[in-house]
mmCIF file of N, CA and C in Angstrom:
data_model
loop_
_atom_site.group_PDB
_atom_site.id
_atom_site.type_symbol
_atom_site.label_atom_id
_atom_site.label_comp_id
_atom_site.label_asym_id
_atom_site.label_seq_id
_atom_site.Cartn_x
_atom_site.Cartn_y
_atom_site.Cartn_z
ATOM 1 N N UNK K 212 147.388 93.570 102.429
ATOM 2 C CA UNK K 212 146.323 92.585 102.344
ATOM 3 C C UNK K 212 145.140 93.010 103.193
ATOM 4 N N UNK K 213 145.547 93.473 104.575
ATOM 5 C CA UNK K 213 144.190 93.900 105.305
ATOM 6 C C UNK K 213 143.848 95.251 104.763
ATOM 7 N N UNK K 214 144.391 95.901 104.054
ATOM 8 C CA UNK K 214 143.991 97.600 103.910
ATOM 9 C C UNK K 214 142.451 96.431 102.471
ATOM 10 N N UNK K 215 142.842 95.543 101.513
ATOM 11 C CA UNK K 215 141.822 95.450 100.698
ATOM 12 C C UNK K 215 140.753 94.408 100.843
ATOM 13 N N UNK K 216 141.061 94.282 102.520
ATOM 14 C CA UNK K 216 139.708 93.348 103.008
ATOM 15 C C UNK K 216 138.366 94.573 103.386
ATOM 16 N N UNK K 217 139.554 95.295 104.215
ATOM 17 C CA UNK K 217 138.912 96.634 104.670
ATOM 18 C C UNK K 217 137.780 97.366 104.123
ATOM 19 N N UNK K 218 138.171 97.553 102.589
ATOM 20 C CA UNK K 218 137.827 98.492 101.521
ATOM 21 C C UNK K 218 136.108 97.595 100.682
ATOM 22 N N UNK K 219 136.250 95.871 101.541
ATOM 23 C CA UNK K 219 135.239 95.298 100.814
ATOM 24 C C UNK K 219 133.448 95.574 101.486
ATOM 25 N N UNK K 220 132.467 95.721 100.856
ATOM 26 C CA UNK K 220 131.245 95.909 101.420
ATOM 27 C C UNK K 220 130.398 95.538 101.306
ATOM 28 N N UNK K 221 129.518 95.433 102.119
ATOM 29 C CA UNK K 221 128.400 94.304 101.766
ATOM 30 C C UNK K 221 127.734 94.324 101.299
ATOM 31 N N UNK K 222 126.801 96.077 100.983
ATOM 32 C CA UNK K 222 125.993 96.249 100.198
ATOM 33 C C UNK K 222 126.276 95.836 98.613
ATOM 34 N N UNK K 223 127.639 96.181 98.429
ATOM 35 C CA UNK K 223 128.075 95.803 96.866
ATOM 36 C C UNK K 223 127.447 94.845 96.066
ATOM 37 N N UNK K 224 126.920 93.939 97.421
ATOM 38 C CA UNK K 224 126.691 92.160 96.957
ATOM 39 C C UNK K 224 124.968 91.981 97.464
ATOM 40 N N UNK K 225 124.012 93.257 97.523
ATOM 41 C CA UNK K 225 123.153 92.980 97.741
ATOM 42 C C UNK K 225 122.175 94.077 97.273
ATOM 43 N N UNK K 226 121.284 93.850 97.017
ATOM 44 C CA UNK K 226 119.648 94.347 96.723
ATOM 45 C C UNK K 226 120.021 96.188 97.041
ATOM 46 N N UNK K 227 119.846 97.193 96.884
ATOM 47 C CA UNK K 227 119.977 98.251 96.792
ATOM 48 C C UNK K 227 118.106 98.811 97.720
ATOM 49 N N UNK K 228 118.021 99.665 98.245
ATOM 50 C CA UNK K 228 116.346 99.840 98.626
ATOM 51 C C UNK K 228 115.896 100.354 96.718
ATOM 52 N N UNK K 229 116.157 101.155 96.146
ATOM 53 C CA UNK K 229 115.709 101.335 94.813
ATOM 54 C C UNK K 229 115.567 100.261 94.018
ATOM 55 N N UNK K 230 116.591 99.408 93.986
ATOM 56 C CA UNK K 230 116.829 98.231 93.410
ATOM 57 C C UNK K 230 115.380 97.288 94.115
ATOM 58 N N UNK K 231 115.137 97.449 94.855
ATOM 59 C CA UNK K 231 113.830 96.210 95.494
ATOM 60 C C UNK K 231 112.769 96.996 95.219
ATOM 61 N N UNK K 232 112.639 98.019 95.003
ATOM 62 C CA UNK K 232 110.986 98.204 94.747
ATOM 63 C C UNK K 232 110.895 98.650 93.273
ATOM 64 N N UNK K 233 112.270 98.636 92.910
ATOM 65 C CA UNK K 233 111.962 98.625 91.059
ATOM 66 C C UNK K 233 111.632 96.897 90.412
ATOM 67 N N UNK K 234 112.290 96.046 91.200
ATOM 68 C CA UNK K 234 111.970 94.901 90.984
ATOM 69 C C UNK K 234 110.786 94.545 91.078
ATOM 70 N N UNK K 235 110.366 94.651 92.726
ATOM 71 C CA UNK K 235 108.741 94.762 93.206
ATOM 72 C C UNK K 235 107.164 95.644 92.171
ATOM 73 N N UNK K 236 107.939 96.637 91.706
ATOM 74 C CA UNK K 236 106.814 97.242 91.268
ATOM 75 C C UNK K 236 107.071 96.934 89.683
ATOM 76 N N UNK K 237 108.286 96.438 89.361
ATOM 77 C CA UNK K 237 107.900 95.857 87.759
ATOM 78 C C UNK K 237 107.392 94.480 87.733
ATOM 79 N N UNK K 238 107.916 93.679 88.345
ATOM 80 C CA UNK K 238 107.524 92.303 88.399
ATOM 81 C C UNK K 238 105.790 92.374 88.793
ATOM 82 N N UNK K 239 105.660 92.659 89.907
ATOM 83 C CA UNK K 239 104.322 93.460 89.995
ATOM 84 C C UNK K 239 103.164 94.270 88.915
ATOM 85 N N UNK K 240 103.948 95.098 88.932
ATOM 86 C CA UNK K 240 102.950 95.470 87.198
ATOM 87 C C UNK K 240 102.764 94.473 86.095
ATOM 88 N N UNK K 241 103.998 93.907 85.582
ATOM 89 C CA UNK K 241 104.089 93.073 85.250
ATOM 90 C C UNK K 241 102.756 91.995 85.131
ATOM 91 N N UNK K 242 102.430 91.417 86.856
ATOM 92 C CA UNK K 242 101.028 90.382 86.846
ATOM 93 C C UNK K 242 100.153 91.568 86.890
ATOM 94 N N UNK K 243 100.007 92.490 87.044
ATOM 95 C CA UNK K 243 98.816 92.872 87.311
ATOM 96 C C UNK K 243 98.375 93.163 85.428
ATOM 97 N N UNK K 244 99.242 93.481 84.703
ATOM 98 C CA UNK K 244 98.722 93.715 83.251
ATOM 99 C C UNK K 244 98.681 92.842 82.630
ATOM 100 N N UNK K 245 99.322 91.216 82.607
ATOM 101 C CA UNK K 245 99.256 90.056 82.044
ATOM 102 C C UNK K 245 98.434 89.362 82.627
ATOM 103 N N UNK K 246 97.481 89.693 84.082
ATOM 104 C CA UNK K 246 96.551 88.747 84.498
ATOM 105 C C UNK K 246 95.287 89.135 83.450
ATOM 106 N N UNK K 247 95.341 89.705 82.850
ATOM 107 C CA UNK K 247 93.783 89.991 81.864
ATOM 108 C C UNK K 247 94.208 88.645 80.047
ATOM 109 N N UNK K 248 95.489 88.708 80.435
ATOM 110 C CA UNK K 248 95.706 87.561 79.470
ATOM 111 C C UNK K 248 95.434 85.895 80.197
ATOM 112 N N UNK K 249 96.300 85.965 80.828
ATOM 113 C CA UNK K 249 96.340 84.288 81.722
ATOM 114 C C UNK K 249 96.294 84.454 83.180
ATOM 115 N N UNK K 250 95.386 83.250 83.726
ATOM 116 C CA UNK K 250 95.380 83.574 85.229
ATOM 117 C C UNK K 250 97.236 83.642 85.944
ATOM 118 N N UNK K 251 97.730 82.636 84.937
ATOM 119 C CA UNK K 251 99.275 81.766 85.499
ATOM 120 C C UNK K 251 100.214 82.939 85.904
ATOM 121 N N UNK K 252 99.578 83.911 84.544
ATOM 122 C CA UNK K 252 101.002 84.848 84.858
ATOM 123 C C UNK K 252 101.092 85.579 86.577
ATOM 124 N N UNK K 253 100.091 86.036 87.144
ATOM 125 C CA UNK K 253 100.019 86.689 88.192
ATOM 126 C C UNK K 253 101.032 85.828 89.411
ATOM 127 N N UNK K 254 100.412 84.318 89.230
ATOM 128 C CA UNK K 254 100.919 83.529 90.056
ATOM 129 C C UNK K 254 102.082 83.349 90.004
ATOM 130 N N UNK K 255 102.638 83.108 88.963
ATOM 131 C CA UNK K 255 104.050 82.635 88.764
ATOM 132 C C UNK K 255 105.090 84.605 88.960
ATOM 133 N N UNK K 256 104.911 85.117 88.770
ATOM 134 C CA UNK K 256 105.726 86.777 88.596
ATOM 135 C C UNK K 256 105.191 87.023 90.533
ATOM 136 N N UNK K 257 103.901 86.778 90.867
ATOM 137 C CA UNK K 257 104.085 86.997 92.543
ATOM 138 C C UNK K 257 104.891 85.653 93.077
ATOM 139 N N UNK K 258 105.162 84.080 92.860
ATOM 140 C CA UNK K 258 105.946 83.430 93.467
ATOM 141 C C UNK K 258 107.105 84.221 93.456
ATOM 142 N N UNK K 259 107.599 85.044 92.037
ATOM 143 C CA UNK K 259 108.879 85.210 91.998
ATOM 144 C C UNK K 259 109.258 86.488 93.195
ATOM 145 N N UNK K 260 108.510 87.425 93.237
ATOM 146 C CA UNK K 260 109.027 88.433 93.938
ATOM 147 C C UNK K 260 108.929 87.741 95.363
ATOM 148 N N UNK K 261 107.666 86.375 95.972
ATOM 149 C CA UNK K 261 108.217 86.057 97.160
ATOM 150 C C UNK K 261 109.612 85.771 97.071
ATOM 151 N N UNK K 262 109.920 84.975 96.456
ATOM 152 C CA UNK K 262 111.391 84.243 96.361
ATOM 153 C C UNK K 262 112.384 85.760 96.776
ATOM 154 N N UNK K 263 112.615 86.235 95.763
ATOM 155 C CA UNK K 263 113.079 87.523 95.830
ATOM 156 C C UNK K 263 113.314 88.063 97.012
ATOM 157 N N UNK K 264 112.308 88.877 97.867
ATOM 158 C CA UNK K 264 111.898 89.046 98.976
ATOM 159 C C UNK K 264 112.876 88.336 99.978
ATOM 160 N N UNK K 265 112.038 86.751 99.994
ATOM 161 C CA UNK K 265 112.698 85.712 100.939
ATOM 162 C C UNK K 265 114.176 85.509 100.794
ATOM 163 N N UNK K 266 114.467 85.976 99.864
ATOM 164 C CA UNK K 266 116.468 86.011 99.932
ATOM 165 C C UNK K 266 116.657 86.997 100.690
ATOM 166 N N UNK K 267 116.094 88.287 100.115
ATOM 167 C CA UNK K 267 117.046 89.282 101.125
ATOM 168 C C UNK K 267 116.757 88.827 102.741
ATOM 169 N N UNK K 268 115.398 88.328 103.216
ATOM 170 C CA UNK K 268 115.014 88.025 104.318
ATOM 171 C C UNK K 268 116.163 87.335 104.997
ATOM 172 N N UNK K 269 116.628 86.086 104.065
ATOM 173 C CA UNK K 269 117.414 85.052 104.592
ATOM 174 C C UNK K 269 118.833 85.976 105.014
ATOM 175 N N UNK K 270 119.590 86.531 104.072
ATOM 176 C CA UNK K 270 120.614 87.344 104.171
ATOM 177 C C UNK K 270 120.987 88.162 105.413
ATOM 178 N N UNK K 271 119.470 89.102 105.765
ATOM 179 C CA UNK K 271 119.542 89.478 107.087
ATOM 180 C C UNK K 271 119.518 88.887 107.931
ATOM 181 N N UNK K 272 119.305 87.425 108.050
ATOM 182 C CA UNK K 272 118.880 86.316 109.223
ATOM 183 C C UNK K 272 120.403 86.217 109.443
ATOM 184 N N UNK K 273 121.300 86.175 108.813
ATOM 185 C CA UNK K 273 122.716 85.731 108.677
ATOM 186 C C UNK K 273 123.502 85.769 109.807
ATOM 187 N N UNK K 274 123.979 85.663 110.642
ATOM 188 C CA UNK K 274 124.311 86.113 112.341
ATOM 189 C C UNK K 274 125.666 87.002 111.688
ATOM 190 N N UNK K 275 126.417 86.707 110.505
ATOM 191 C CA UNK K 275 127.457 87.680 110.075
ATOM 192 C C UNK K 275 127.129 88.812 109.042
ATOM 193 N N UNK K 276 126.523 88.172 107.954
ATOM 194 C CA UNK K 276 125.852 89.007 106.752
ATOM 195 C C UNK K 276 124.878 90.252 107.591
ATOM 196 N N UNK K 277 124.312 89.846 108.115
ATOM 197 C CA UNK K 277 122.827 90.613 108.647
ATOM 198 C C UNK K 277 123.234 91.974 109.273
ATOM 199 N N UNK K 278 123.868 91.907 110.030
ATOM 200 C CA UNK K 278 124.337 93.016 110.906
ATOM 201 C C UNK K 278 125.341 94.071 110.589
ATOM 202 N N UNK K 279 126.345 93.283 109.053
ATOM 203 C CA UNK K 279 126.426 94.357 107.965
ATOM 204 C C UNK K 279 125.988 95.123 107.107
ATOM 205 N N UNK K 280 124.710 94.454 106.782
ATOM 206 C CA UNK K 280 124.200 94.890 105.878
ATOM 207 C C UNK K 280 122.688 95.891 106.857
ATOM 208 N N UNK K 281 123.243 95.888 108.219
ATOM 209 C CA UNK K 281 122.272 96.625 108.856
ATOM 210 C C UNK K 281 123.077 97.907 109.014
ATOM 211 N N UNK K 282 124.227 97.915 109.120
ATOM 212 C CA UNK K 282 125.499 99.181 109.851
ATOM 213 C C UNK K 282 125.362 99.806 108.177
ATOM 214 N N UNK K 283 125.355 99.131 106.892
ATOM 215 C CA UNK K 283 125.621 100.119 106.029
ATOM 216 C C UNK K 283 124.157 100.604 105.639
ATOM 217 N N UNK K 284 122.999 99.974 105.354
ATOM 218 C CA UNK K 284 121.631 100.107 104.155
ATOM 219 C C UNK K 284 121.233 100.782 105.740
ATOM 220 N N UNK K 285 120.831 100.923 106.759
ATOM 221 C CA UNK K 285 120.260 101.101 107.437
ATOM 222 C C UNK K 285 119.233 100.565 108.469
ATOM 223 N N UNK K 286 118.653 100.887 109.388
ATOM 224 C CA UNK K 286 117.643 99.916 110.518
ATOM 225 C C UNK K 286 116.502 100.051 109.320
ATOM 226 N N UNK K 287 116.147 100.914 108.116
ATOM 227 C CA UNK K 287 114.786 100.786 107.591
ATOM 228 C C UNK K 287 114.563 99.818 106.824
ATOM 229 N N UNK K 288 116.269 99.213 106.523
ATOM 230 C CA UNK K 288 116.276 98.624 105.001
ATOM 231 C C UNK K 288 115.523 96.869 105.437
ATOM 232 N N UNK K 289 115.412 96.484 106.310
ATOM 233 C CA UNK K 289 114.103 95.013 106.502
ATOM 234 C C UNK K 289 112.545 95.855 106.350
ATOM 235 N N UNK K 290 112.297 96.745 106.765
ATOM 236 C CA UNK K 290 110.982 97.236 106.597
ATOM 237 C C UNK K 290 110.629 97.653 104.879
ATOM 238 N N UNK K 291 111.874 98.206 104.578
ATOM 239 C CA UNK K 291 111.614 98.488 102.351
ATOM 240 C C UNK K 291 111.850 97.237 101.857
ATOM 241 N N UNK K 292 112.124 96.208 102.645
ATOM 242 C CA UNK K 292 112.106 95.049 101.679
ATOM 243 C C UNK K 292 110.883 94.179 102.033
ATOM 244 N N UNK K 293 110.408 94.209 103.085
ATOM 245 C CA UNK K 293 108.735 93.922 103.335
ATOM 246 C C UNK K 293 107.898 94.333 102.817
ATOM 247 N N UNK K 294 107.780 95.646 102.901
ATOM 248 C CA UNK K 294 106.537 96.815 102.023
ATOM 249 C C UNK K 294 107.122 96.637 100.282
ATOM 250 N N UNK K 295 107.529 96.616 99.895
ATOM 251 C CA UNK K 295 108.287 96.069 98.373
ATOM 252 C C UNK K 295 107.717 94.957 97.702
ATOM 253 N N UNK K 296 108.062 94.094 98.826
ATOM 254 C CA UNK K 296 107.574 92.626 98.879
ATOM 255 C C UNK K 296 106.438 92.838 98.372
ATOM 256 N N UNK K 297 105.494 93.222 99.794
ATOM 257 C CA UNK K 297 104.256 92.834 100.193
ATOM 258 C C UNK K 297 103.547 94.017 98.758
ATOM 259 N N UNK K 298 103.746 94.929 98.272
ATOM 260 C CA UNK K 298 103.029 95.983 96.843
ATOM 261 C C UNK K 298 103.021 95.009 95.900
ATOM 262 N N UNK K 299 104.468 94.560 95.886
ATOM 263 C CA UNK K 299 104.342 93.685 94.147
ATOM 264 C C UNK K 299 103.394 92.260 94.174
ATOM 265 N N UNK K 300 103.261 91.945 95.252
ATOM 266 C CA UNK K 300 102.721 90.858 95.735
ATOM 267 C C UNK K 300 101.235 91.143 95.467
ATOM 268 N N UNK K 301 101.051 92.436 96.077
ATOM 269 C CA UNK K 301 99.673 92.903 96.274
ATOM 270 C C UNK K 301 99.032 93.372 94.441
ATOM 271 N N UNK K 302 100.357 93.560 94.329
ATOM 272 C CA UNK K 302 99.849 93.989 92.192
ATOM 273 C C UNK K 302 99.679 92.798 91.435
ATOM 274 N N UNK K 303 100.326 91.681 92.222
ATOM 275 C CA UNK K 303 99.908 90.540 91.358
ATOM 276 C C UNK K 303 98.470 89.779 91.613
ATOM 277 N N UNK K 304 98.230 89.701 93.173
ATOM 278 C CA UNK K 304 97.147 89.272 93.562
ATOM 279 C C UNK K 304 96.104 90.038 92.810
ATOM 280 N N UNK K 305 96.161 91.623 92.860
ATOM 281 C CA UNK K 305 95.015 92.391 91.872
ATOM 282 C C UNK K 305 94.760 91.945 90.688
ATOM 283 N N UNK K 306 96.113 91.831 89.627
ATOM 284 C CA UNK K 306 96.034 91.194 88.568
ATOM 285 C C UNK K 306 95.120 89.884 88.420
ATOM 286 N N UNK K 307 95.552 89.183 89.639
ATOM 287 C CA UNK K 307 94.874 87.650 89.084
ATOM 288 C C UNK K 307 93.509 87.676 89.285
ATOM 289 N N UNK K 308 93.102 88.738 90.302
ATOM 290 C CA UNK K 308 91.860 89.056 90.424
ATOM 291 C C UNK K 308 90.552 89.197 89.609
ATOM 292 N N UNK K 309 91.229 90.579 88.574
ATOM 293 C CA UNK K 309 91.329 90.855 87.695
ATOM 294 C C UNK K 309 91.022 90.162 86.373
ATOM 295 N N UNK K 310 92.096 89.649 86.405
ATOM 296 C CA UNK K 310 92.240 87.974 85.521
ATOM 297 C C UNK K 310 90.414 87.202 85.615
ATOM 298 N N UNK K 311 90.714 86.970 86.552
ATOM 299 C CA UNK K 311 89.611 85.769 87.178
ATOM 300 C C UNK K 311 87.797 86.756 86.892
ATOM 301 N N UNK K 312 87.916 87.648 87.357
ATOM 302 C CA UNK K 312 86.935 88.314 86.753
ATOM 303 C C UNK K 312 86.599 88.880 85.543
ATOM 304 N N UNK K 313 87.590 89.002 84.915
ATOM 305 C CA UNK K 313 87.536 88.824 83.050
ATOM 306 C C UNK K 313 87.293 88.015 82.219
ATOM 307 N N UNK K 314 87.513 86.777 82.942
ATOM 308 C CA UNK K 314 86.914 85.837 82.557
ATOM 309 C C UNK K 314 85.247 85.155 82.633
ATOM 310 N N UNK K 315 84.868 85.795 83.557
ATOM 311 C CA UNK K 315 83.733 86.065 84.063
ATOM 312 C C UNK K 315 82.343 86.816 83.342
ATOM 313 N N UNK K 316 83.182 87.729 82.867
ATOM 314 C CA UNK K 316 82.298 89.475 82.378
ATOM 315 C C UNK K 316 82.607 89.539 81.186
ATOM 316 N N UNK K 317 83.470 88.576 80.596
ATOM 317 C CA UNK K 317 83.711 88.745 79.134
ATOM 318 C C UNK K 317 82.715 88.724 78.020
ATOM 319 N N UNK K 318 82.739 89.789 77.177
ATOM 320 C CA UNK K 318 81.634 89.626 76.274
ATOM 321 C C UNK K 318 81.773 88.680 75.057
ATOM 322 N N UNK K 319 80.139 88.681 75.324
ATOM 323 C CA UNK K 319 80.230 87.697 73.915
ATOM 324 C C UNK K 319 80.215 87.760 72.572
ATOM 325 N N UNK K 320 80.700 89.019 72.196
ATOM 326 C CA UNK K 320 80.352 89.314 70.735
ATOM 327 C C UNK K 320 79.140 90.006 70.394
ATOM 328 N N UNK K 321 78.011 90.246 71.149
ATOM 329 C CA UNK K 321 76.881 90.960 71.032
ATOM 330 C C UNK K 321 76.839 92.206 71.330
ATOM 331 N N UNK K 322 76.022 92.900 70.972
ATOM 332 C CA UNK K 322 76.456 94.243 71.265
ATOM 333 C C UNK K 322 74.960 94.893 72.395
ATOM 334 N N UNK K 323 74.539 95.648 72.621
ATOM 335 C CA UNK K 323 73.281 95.808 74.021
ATOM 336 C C UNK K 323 72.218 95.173 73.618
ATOM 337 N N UNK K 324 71.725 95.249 71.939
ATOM 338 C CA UNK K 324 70.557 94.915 71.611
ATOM 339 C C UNK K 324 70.395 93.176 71.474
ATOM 340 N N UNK K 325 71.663 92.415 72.159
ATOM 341 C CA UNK K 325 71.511 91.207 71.915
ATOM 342 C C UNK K 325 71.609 90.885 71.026
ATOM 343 N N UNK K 326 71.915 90.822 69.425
ATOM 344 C CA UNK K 326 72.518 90.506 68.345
ATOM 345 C C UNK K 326 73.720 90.414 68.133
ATOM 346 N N UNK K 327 74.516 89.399 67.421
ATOM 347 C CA UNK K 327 75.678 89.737 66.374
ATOM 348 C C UNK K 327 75.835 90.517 65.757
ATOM 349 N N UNK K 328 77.326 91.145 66.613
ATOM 350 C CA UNK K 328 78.139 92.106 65.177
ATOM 351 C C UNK K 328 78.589 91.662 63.852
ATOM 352 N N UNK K 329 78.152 91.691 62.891
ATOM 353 C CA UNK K 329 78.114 91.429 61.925
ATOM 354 C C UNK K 329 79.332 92.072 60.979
ATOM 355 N N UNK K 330 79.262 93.589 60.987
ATOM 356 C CA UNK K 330 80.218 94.449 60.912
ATOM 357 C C UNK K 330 79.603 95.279 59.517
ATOM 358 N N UNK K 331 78.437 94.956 59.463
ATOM 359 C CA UNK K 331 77.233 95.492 58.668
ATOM 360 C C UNK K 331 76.503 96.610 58.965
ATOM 361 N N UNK K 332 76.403 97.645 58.873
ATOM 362 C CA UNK K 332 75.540 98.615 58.857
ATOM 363 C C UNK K 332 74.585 98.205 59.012
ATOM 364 N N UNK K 333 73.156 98.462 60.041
ATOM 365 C CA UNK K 333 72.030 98.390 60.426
ATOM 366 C C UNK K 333 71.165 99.640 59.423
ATOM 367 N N UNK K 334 69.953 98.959 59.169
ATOM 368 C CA UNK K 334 69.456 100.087 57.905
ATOM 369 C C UNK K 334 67.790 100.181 59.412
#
């Protein structure tokens, strides 16, 4: 019974460093290429990677969890889940940016000379 307590690990049951910045930088890309569609998406895909983020945060806070998952992932693995965080976060904020200024600069259907495209040949 103790040899298959032994054999159990903590990382098994948590976020991988590859695993967090593939999340981070898709969820991330993610708002940054759908903020030219809707402002919402940026917002809602960066709440998610906080959330995200803020779990593993909580996990390490753990007075038992934390200090396992420090002996196996390493002393770097709170700093790759900050910088992770804080990129996808930062790709969504661009996005909505983005977003918000597309909405802005969007054309109106005219083309330099101030007319409607028609889709007519100019004689």
């Amino acid at each position: 019974m103790m040899l298959g307590l032994a054999l159990l690990e903590v990382m098994d049951k948590e976020a991988s460093i590859p695993g967090m910045w593939a999340a981070a930088l898709l969820l991330g890309g993610a708002g940054l290429l759908l903020g030219r569609r809707s402002v919402l998406w940026p917002i809602v895909l960066g709440l998610l990677i906080a959330l995200l983020g803020w779990g593993v945060r909580l996990e390490l806070a753990d007075p038992y969890v934390g200090p396992a998952i420090l002996s196996e992932a390493g002393p770097w693995y709170p700093l790759h889940n900050l910088a992770s965080t804080g990129v996808g976060f930062a790709l969504c904020a661009a996005g909505l940016v983005r977003g918000r200024q597309g909405k802005r600069g969007r054309p109106s259907g005219r083309g330099l000379t101030g007319t409607a495209h028609t889709g007519e040949e100019r004689r």
